[in-house]
Coordinates of C-alpha atoms and ligand atoms in Angstrom, one line a residue:
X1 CA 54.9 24.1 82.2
X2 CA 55.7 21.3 79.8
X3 CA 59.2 20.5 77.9
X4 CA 58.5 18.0 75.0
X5 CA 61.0 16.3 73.7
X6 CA 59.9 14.3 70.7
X7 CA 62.7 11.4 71.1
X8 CA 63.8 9.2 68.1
X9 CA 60.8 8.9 66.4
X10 CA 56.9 10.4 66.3
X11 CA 55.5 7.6 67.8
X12 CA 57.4 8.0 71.1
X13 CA 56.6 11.5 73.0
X14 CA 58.3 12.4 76.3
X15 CA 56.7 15.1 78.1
X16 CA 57.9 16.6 81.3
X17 CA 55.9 18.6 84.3
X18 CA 56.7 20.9 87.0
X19 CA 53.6 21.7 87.8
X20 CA 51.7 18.8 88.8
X21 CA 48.0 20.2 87.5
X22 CA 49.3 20.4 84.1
X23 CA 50.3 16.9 84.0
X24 CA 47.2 15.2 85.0
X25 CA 45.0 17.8 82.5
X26 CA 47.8 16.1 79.6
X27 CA 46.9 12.8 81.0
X28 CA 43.0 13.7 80.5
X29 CA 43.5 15.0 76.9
X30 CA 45.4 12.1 75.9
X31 CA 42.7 10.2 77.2
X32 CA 39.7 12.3 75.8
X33 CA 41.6 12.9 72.3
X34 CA 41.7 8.7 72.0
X35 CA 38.4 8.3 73.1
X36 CA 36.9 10.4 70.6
X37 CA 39.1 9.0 68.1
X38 CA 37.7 5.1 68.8
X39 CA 34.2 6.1 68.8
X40 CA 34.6 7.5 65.8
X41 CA 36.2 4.7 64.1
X42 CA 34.1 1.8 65.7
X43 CA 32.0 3.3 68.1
X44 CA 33.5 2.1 71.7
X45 CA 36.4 2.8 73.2
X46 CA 38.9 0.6 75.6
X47 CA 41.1 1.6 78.0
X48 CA 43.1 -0.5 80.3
X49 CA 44.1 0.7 83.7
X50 CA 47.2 0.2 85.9
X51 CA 47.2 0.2 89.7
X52 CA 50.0 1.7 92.2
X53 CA 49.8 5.2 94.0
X54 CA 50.6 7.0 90.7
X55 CA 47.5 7.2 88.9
X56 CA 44.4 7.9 91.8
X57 CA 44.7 11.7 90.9
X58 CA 45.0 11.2 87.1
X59 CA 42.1 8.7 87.5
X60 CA 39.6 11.1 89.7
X61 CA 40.5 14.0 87.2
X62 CA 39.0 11.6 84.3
X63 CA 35.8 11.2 86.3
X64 CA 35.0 15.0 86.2
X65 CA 36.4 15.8 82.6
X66 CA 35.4 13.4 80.5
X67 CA 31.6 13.6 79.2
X68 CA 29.1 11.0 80.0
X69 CA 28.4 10.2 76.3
X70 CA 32.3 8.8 76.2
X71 CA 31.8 7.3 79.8
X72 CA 29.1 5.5 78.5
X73 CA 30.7 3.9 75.1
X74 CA 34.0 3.7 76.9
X75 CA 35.0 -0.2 78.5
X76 CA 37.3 -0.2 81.3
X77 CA 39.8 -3.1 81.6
X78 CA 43.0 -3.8 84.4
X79 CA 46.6 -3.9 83.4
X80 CA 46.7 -5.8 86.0
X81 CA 45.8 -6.8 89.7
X82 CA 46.9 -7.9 92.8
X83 CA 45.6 -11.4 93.9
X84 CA 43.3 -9.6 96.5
X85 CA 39.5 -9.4 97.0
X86 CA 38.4 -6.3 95.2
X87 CA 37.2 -5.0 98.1
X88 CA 40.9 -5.1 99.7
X89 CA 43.2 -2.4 100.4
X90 CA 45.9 -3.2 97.5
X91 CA 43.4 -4.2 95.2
X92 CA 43.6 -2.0 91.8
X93 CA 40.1 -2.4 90.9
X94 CA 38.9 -0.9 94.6
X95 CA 41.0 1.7 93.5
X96 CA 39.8 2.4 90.0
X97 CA 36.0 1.8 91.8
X98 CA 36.7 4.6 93.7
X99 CA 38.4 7.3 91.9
X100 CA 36.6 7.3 88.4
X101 CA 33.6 4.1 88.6
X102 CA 31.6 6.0 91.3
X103 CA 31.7 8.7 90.2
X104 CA 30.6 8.5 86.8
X105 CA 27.8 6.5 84.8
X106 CA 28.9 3.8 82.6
X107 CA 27.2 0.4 82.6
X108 CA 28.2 -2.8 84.9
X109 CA 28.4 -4.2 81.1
X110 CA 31.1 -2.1 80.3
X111 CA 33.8 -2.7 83.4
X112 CA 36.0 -5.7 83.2
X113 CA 38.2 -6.3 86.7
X114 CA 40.0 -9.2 87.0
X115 CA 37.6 -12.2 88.1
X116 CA 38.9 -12.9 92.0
X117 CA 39.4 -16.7 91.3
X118 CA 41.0 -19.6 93.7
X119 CA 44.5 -19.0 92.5
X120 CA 46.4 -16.2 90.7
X121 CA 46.3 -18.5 87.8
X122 CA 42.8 -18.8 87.7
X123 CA 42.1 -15.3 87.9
X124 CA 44.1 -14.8 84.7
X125 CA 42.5 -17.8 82.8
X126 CA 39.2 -15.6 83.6
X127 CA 40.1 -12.5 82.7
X128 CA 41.7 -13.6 79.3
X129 CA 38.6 -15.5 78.4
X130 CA 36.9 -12.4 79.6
X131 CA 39.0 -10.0 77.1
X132 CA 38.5 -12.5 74.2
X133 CA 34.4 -12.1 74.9
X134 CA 34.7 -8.3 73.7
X135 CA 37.7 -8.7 71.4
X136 CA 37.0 -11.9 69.8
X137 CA 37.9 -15.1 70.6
X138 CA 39.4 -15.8 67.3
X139 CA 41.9 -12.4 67.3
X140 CA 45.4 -13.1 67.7
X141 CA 45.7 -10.4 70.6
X142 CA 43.5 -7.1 71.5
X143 CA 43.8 -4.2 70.7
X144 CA 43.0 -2.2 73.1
X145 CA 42.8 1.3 72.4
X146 CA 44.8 3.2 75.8
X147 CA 46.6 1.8 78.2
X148 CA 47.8 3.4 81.0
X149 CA 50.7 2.3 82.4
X150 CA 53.4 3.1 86.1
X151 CA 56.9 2.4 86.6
X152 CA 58.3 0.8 89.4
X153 CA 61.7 1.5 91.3
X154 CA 63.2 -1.7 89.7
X155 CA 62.1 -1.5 86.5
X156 CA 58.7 -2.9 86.4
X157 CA 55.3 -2.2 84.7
X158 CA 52.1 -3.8 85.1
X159 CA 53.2 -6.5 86.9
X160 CA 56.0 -7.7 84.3
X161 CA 58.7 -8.0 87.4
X162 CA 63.0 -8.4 86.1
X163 CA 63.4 -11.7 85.3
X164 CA 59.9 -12.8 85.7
X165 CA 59.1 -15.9 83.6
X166 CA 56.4 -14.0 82.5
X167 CA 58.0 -11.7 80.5
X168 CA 58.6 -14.2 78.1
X169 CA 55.2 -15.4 77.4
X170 CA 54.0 -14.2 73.6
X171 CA 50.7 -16.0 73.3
X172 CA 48.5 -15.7 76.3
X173 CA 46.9 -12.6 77.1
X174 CA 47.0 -12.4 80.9
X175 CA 49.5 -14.3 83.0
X176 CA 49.6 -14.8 86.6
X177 CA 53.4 -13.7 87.8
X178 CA 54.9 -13.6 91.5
X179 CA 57.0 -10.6 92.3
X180 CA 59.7 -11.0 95.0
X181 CA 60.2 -7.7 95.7
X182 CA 56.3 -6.8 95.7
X183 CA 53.1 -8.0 98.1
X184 CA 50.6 -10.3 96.5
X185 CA 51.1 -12.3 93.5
X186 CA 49.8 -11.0 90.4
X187 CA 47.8 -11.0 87.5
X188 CA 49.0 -9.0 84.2
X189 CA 48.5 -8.5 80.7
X190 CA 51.1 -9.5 78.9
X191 CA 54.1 -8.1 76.1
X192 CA 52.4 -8.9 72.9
X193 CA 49.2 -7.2 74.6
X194 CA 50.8 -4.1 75.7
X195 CA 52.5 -3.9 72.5
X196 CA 49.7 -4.7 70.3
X197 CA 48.0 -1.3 72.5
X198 CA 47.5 2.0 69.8
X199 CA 48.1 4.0 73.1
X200 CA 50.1 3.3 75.4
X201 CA 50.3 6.0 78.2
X202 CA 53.1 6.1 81.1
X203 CA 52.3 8.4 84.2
X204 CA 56.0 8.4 85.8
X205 CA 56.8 10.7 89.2
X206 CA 59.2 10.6 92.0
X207 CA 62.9 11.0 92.3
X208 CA 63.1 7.2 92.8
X209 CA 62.2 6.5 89.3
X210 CA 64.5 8.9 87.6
X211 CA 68.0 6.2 87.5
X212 CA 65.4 3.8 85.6
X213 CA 63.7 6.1 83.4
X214 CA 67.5 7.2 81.8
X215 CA 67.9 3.3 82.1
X216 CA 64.6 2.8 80.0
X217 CA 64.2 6.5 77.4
X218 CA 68.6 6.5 77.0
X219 CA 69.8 3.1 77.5
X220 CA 67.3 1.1 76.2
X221 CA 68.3 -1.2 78.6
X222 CA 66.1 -4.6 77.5
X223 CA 66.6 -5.8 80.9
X224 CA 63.9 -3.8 82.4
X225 CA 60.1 -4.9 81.4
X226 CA 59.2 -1.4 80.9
X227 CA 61.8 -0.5 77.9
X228 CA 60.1 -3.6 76.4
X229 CA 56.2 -2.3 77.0
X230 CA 55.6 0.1 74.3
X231 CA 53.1 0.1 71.6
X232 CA 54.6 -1.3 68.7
X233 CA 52.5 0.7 66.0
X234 CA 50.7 2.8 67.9
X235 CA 51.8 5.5 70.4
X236 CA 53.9 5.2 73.8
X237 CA 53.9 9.0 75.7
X238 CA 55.8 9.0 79.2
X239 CA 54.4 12.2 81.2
X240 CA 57.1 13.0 83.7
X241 CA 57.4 15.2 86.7
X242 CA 60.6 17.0 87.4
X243 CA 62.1 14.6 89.7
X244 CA 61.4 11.5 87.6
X245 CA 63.4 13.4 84.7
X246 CA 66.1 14.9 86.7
X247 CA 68.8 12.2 84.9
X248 CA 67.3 13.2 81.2
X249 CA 69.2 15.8 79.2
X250 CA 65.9 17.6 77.5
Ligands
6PG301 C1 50.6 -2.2 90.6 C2 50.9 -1.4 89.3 C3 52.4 -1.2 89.1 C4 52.6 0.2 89.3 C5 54.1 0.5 89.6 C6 54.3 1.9 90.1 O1 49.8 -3.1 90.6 O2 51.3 -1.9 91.5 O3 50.2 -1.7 88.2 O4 52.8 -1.6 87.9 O5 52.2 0.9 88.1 O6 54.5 -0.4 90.7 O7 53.6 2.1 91.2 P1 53.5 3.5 92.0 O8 52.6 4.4 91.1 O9 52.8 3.2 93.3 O10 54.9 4.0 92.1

């Protein structure tokens, strides 16, 4: 069962789950209700995918609910990525590869992983000229259509880490950033990116998670990347399980 809790204003929804079925079939209706809404307007649909343990369930659920005609108009882009082969462990794309791209049909065309270059900068130089070859070289940033985005214990999304130099960067699309208090160093999309998104979709459990979700939904504490990544015009929901919540008065 769901309690909604429209907060502030109607572009910002909070939603929150005890049963943890009904929280991934929200997560595929958000993601089917956009989908059809892009094709619509322009005919394709993009949707950029974060990594972590979150999101594998959420992700396998899309690859049995949502029809092939979307799969096949739909583009599938990284929030962001570890500095890892695809074919490693902690990469986010092996992840993605196997909970939705295996088991559905959309065209090598259509995925866009983050190019495993040299360096961590490389790899983001790659994948930004890769984003401006669908959106447009000349557009000031993308706008993708969903994003879907975790939370991490500190604060973090994507891999916008506290105090990370690059939170502050507002005209490349994809940075490379080193976490200290994470493996790998990292490639991520960036704040005007994110914020530029019409969707922007958290998927937020654990009890570990519920001090910075108050911090982020109540405080609006600006410290933490997360309070920050939210689609300006668009529409940022946070789907919560119980324990993530526990600290929210709803
Ligand atoms: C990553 C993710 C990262 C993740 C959070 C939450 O590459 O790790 O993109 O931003 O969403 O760290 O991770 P969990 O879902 O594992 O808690």
């Amino acid at each position: 069962m769901a309690r909604k809790s429209n907060s502030k204003s109607e572009n910002k929804k909070i939603a929150v789950f005890d049963d943890p079925a009904k929280m991934i079939e929200a997560f595929v209706q958000l993601w089917i209700g956009r989908a059809r809404k892009a094709l619509i307007d322009r005919g394709n649909f993009s949707a950029a995918l974060s990594g972590g343990k979150t999101p594998g369930p959420f992700y396998h659920a899309l690859s049995t609910a949502v029809t092939e005609t979307i799969w096949q108009n739909s583009h599938l882009y990284m929030v962001d990525e570890r500095h890892v082969p695809h074919s490693h462990a902690d990469s986010n794309w092996g992840m993605i590869q196997r909970e939705i791209i295996r088991n559905v049909s959309i065209s090598e065309g259509n995925l866009h992983p983050v190019p495993f270059a040299k360096t961590a900068e490389e790899s983001a130089v790659q994948y930004e000229k890769e984003l401006r070859r669908f959106f447009g070289r000349s557009c000031k940033f993308p706008a993708i259509d969903f994003l879907v985005m975790g939370l991490g214990p500190d604060g973090h999304t994507a891999s916008l880490f506290p105090g990370s130099p690059a939170l502050y960067e507002k005209v490349r699309w994809s940075v490379a950033s080193r976490p200290e208090t994470a493996p790998h160093s990292r490639i991520t999309l960036t704040f005007p990116v994110i914020q530029n998104a019409a969707e922007v979709v958290y998927i937020i459990k654990g009890k570990d998670k519920a001090v910075r979700v108050k911090e982020i939904l109540v405080d609006g504490n600006e410290y933490l990347p997360a309070t920050r990544a939210q689609s300006r015009d668009g529409k940022t929901i946070y789907l919560l399980d119980q324990d993530a919540a526990g600290l929210l008065e709803l």
